[in-house]
Short mmCIF file of C-alpha atoms and ligand atoms in Angstrom, two decimals:
data_model
loop_
_atom_site.label_atom_id
_atom_site.label_comp_id
_atom_site.label_asym_id
_atom_site.label_seq_id
_atom_site.Cartn_x
_atom_site.Cartn_y
_atom_site.Cartn_z
CA UNK A 12 197.62 95.05 137.91
CA UNK A 13 195.14 97.77 137.45
CA UNK A 14 193.79 100.07 140.29
CA UNK A 15 190.52 98.74 141.58
CA UNK A 16 187.80 101.83 142.20
CA UNK A 17 184.58 102.12 144.45
CA UNK A 18 181.88 103.30 142.10
CA UNK A 19 177.59 103.17 144.05
CA UNK A 20 178.49 100.20 145.61
CA UNK A 21 180.39 98.39 143.24
CA UNK A 22 184.31 97.49 143.23
CA UNK A 23 185.57 97.42 139.84
CA UNK A 24 188.78 98.11 137.62
CA UNK A 25 189.40 101.64 137.46
CA UNK A 26 189.12 100.95 133.16
CA UNK A 27 184.80 100.19 133.67
CA UNK A 28 183.69 102.75 136.01
CA UNK A 29 181.85 105.38 134.79
CA UNK A 30 179.67 108.23 136.19
CA UNK A 31 176.75 109.34 134.00
CA UNK A 32 177.57 112.79 132.06
CA UNK A 33 174.16 113.56 133.87
CA UNK A 34 176.17 113.59 136.95
CA UNK A 35 175.46 116.94 139.07
CA UNK A 36 179.38 116.53 140.32
CA UNK A 37 180.60 116.45 136.35
CA UNK A 38 177.64 119.58 135.75
CA UNK A 39 177.75 121.57 137.92
CA UNK A 40 180.62 120.51 140.74
CA UNK A 41 177.87 119.61 143.12
CA UNK A 42 179.65 117.62 144.83
CA UNK A 43 181.63 117.32 148.26
CA UNK A 44 185.20 114.64 148.71
CA UNK A 45 187.74 113.96 151.40
CA UNK A 46 190.90 113.07 150.98
CA UNK A 47 192.04 110.88 153.68
CA UNK A 48 196.67 109.99 153.79
CA UNK A 49 197.71 105.83 154.63
CA UNK A 50 200.43 105.45 156.51
CA UNK A 51 201.40 101.91 156.93
CA UNK A 52 198.84 100.36 155.33
CA UNK A 53 196.34 102.59 157.61
CA UNK A 54 194.05 105.65 157.06
CA UNK A 55 195.15 108.77 159.08
CA UNK A 56 192.80 110.99 161.05
CA UNK A 57 190.08 109.53 159.16
CA UNK A 58 187.42 110.06 161.57
CA UNK A 59 187.43 113.71 161.33
CA UNK A 60 187.45 113.26 157.67
CA UNK A 61 184.66 111.72 157.98
CA UNK A 62 182.59 113.93 160.16
CA UNK A 63 183.31 116.92 158.12
CA UNK A 64 182.18 114.85 155.53
CA UNK A 65 179.05 114.73 156.99
CA UNK A 66 179.52 118.42 158.30
CA UNK A 67 179.66 119.40 154.01
CA UNK A 68 176.49 117.04 153.16
CA UNK A 69 174.73 118.35 156.11
CA UNK A 70 175.55 121.88 155.17
CA UNK A 71 175.00 121.81 150.84
CA UNK A 72 171.82 119.49 151.35
CA UNK A 73 173.51 116.43 150.24
CA UNK A 74 172.63 112.90 151.53
CA UNK A 75 174.81 110.66 152.90
CA UNK A 76 174.43 107.47 151.38
CA UNK A 77 175.95 104.93 154.08
CA UNK A 78 177.27 105.12 158.19
CA UNK A 79 180.67 106.58 158.47
CA UNK A 80 181.40 102.75 159.40
CA UNK A 81 180.12 101.72 155.79
CA UNK A 82 182.67 104.41 154.48
CA UNK A 83 185.52 103.74 156.66
CA UNK A 84 185.18 99.42 155.86
CA UNK A 85 184.94 100.99 151.92
CA UNK A 86 188.51 102.16 152.65
CA UNK A 87 189.98 99.41 154.24
CA UNK A 88 188.90 97.07 151.20
CA UNK A 89 190.46 99.30 148.97
CA UNK A 90 193.85 99.31 150.68
CA UNK A 91 193.93 96.15 150.77
CA UNK A 92 192.34 95.75 146.92
CA UNK A 93 195.37 97.35 146.29
CA UNK A 94 197.93 96.71 148.20
CA UNK A 95 198.41 100.61 149.39
CA UNK A 96 201.04 100.82 151.91
CA UNK A 97 201.70 104.39 151.28
CA UNK A 98 199.25 107.16 149.59
CA UNK A 99 195.84 108.51 150.30
CA UNK A 100 192.47 107.56 149.15
CA UNK A 101 190.00 110.24 147.54
CA UNK A 102 186.64 109.86 148.35
CA UNK A 103 183.76 111.63 146.26
CA UNK A 104 179.98 111.98 147.03
CA UNK A 105 177.88 113.90 144.40
CA UNK A 106 174.18 115.13 144.36
CA UNK A 107 173.57 112.70 141.49
CA UNK A 108 172.02 112.51 138.54
CA UNK A 109 168.38 113.22 137.49
CA UNK A 110 168.95 112.05 134.07
CA UNK A 111 169.04 115.91 132.17
CA UNK A 112 170.94 118.83 132.87
CA UNK A 113 168.68 121.51 135.37
CA UNK A 114 169.78 123.88 138.31
CA UNK A 115 167.21 122.84 140.84
CA UNK A 116 166.75 119.18 141.89
CA UNK A 117 164.76 117.00 144.29
CA UNK A 118 165.46 116.80 147.97
CA UNK A 119 165.62 112.52 147.51
CA UNK A 120 167.96 112.44 144.47
CA UNK A 121 170.49 109.76 145.12
CA UNK A 122 173.84 110.49 145.81
CA UNK A 123 176.85 109.26 143.69
CA UNK A 124 180.28 108.14 145.58
CA UNK A 125 183.24 107.13 144.17
CA UNK A 126 186.22 106.25 145.92
CA UNK A 127 190.19 105.37 144.20
CA UNK A 128 192.98 104.87 146.04
CA UNK A 129 196.93 107.38 145.34
CA UNK A 130 199.88 105.67 145.96
CA UNK A 131 202.77 108.34 146.92
CA UNK A 132 205.51 108.62 149.02
CA UNK A 133 204.10 111.39 151.98
CA UNK A 134 206.86 109.94 154.73
CA UNK A 135 210.66 110.77 152.30
CA UNK A 136 209.06 113.44 150.64
CA UNK A 137 211.76 115.90 148.90
CA UNK A 138 209.60 118.55 149.61
CA UNK A 139 210.14 118.21 153.18
CA UNK A 140 214.39 118.39 152.65
CA UNK A 141 214.19 121.78 150.34
CA UNK A 142 211.09 122.94 151.23
CA UNK A 143 208.49 124.57 149.05
CA UNK A 144 208.45 128.27 147.45
CA UNK A 145 204.77 129.64 147.47
CA UNK A 146 203.67 132.86 145.90
CA UNK A 147 200.82 135.19 146.74
CA UNK A 148 197.68 134.94 145.01
CA UNK A 149 194.13 136.63 144.84
CA UNK A 150 191.48 134.68 146.43
CA UNK A 151 188.68 134.39 143.88
CA UNK A 152 187.11 131.18 145.89
CA UNK A 153 183.15 131.76 146.88
CA UNK A 154 182.41 132.86 150.69
CA UNK A 155 181.84 129.07 151.65
CA UNK A 156 185.78 127.80 151.78
CA UNK A 157 184.61 125.73 154.96
CA UNK A 158 182.08 123.46 153.04
CA UNK A 159 184.34 121.04 151.22
CA UNK A 160 183.32 120.88 147.55
CA UNK A 161 184.69 119.92 144.34
CA UNK A 162 184.54 123.59 142.61
CA UNK A 163 188.52 123.76 142.47
CA UNK A 164 188.92 125.80 139.43
CA UNK A 165 190.08 128.54 141.43
CA UNK A 166 193.03 126.41 143.46
CA UNK A 167 194.15 124.84 139.67
CA UNK A 168 194.81 128.23 137.98
CA UNK A 169 196.22 129.36 141.39
CA UNK A 170 198.54 126.18 141.21
CA UNK A 171 198.95 126.32 137.69
CA UNK A 172 200.30 130.00 138.04
CA UNK A 173 202.69 129.29 140.41
CA UNK A 174 204.22 126.77 138.74
CA UNK A 175 204.77 128.76 135.90
CA UNK A 176 206.41 131.26 137.74
CA UNK A 177 209.18 128.40 138.75
CA UNK A 178 206.84 128.16 142.48
CA UNK A 179 205.67 124.55 143.90
CA UNK A 180 202.18 126.22 145.33
CA UNK A 181 200.29 129.69 146.64
CA UNK A 182 199.41 131.32 149.39
CA UNK A 183 195.87 132.92 148.49
CA UNK A 184 195.38 136.63 149.59
CA UNK A 185 191.54 138.03 150.79
CA UNK A 186 191.34 141.73 152.03
CA UNK A 187 195.42 141.87 151.99
CA UNK A 188 195.47 138.32 154.75
CA UNK A 189 196.54 135.30 153.84
CA UNK A 190 193.39 133.17 153.74
CA UNK A 191 195.27 129.50 153.19
CA UNK A 192 197.45 128.13 150.53
CA UNK A 193 196.01 126.85 147.19
CA UNK A 194 194.83 123.50 149.16
CA UNK A 195 196.36 123.22 152.51
CA UNK A 196 196.34 126.07 155.38
CA UNK A 197 199.08 128.28 156.32
CA UNK A 198 201.12 128.67 158.98
CA UNK A 199 203.96 131.68 159.77
CA UNK A 200 206.51 131.38 163.39
CA UNK A 201 207.23 135.19 164.24
CA UNK A 202 211.15 135.98 165.24
CA UNK A 203 209.61 135.61 168.52
CA UNK A 204 209.02 132.07 168.18
CA UNK A 205 204.90 132.16 168.53
CA UNK A 206 203.31 130.41 165.84
CA UNK A 207 200.44 132.22 163.84
CA UNK A 208 197.65 130.83 161.83
CA UNK A 209 194.17 132.73 160.53
CA UNK A 210 191.47 131.67 162.92
CA UNK A 211 188.28 129.39 161.71
CA UNK A 212 185.97 130.41 159.73
CA UNK A 213 184.03 130.30 156.26
CA UNK A 214 186.95 131.85 155.00
CA UNK A 215 189.17 128.91 155.22
CA UNK A 216 188.39 125.30 155.04
CA UNK A 217 188.77 123.25 158.79
CA UNK A 218 191.50 121.84 158.47
CA UNK A 219 191.61 117.81 159.83
CA UNK A 220 195.51 118.21 160.20
CA UNK A 221 195.64 121.50 161.06
CA UNK A 222 193.24 120.71 164.54
CA UNK A 223 195.58 117.65 165.14
CA UNK A 224 198.83 119.92 165.11
CA UNK A 225 196.92 122.41 167.16
CA UNK A 226 196.49 120.12 169.67
CA UNK A 227 200.69 119.10 169.33
CA UNK A 228 201.67 122.21 169.24
CA UNK A 229 200.23 122.49 173.09
CA UNK A 230 202.70 119.65 174.63
CA UNK A 231 205.67 121.43 172.89
CA UNK A 232 205.16 124.76 175.13
CA UNK A 233 205.11 127.17 171.37
CA UNK A 234 202.89 129.56 171.78
CA UNK A 235 199.65 130.47 169.15
CA UNK A 236 198.09 133.35 168.21
CA UNK A 237 194.99 132.80 166.02
CA UNK A 238 194.60 135.79 163.83
CA UNK A 239 194.91 137.02 160.22
CA UNK A 240 198.12 137.78 159.01
CA UNK A 241 199.97 140.10 155.90
CA UNK A 242 201.83 138.30 153.16
CA UNK A 243 204.36 140.89 154.52
CA UNK A 244 204.34 139.46 157.96
CA UNK A 245 204.96 136.36 156.83
CA UNK A 246 208.00 137.44 154.66
CA UNK A 247 209.47 138.97 157.17
CA UNK A 248 208.82 135.47 159.53
CA UNK A 249 211.57 132.87 161.43
CA UNK A 250 209.17 129.98 159.36
CA UNK A 251 206.45 129.79 157.11
CA UNK A 252 204.91 126.31 156.59
CA UNK A 253 201.52 124.55 155.28
CA UNK A 254 199.28 121.81 156.26
CA UNK A 255 196.77 118.98 155.02
CA UNK A 256 196.34 115.39 154.61
CA UNK A 257 198.87 114.50 152.21
CA UNK A 258 201.61 116.49 152.75
CA UNK A 259 201.13 116.60 156.87
CA UNK A 260 203.79 119.80 157.39
CA UNK A 261 205.78 121.10 154.51
CA UNK A 262 208.44 123.94 154.97
CA UNK A 263 207.52 127.26 152.76
CA UNK A 264 210.84 128.20 152.20
CA UNK A 265 210.42 131.72 149.97
CA UNK A 266 207.27 133.51 149.50
CA UNK A 267 206.74 135.92 146.08
CA UNK A 268 210.59 134.58 145.59
CA UNK A 269 211.97 136.45 148.65
CA UNK A 270 213.39 133.75 151.23
CA UNK A 271 211.56 133.42 154.11
CA UNK A 272 214.32 133.48 157.42
CA UNK A 273 217.24 131.64 156.46
CA UNK A 274 215.88 130.34 153.32
CA UNK A 275 216.10 126.89 154.94
CA UNK A 276 213.09 124.56 156.11
CA UNK A 277 212.42 126.52 159.76
CA UNK A 278 212.73 123.76 162.64
CA UNK A 279 209.49 124.25 164.10
CA UNK A 280 208.18 123.16 161.13
CA UNK A 281 210.04 120.12 161.28
CA UNK A 282 208.99 119.29 164.30
CA UNK A 283 206.01 119.80 164.44
CA UNK A 284 206.11 117.15 161.25
CA UNK A 285 207.95 114.68 163.04
CA UNK A 286 205.38 114.59 166.24
CA UNK A 287 202.64 114.55 163.84
CA UNK A 288 203.96 111.71 162.12
CA UNK A 289 204.91 109.99 165.55
CA UNK A 290 201.65 109.60 166.80
CA UNK A 291 199.96 109.39 163.45
CA UNK A 292 201.29 105.79 162.68
CA UNK A 293 201.03 105.28 167.31
CA UNK A 294 197.26 106.25 167.39
CA UNK A 295 196.05 104.78 163.56
N1 PMP B 5 193.04 123.77 152.58
C1 PMP B 5 191.99 123.90 151.68
C2 PMP B 5 191.91 124.73 150.63
C3 PMP B 5 192.88 122.61 151.49
O1 PMP B 5 192.14 122.27 149.91
C4 PMP B 5 192.96 121.14 152.16
C5 PMP B 5 192.96 119.89 152.11
N2 PMP B 5 192.25 119.54 151.79
C6 PMP B 5 193.38 121.81 153.90
C7 PMP B 5 193.07 123.76 153.67
C8 PMP B 5 194.21 121.19 153.98
O2 PMP B 5 192.92 120.07 154.72
P1 PMP B 5 193.41 119.04 155.27
O3 PMP B 5 194.38 118.92 156.56
O4 PMP B 5 191.77 118.13 156.01
O5 PMP B 5 193.77 118.09 154.60
#
């Protein structure tokens, strides 16, 4: 059966879905997006994702064509139509299309809204058992990484370089400090057992999974420090890990070919992953 996707008010088979070549999302990456994970057929942390979408739109002056409630109903309809049990829903909203290519735009332009499902094993991922290897890579993205835009070429190039080097992903570096992962937030656990992650600012995406984890960590008794850290500090750490909607938590076992800790997935990373999944299942 062909996947059913959503384009501007219609549910259509993916082979029939159409967006104009003049769409500003296509021509200028003038678009925002969100990915919400789906577990047991239910949306995880979706209120946070839709709130961030609204914020991204506000920051860029892109019109929200529907309410968050209507978006949730579209997401749920897609889950049903595609019998999605585990995976994610991708949502993209572009500023729209004015019928030609022009840098400037009218404020009244009608946005383009596209959603589709992606089936994926999130809980039983091999990356959990073995962890992932990352390489350090220069962060060449723009200065508003808190806005979730589809300008993802730097991330594509960085991840391609990681794969070419035999690694799974990157940790991005700016002014000597780790900003975040290629498509995730980055954390280390120091030899003293403190969880360290970069504070929220325009330099990083304010991860929805990060926000949930930060609350859950408080119940575990693990101390948190939100501060900058270098790749050298990460290499000396006891543990390292990443978080995002589609990975939840994945341990990082090597950075630039240097093992982190004993080179095995760290116990705090695995514990936080378990707590996150349990909580997500209980509250979705
Ligand atoms: N940082 C970047 C650059 C990302 O692309 C992502 C994934 N969207 C994240 C962090 C994690 O955000 P979230 O937990 O909301 O998926």
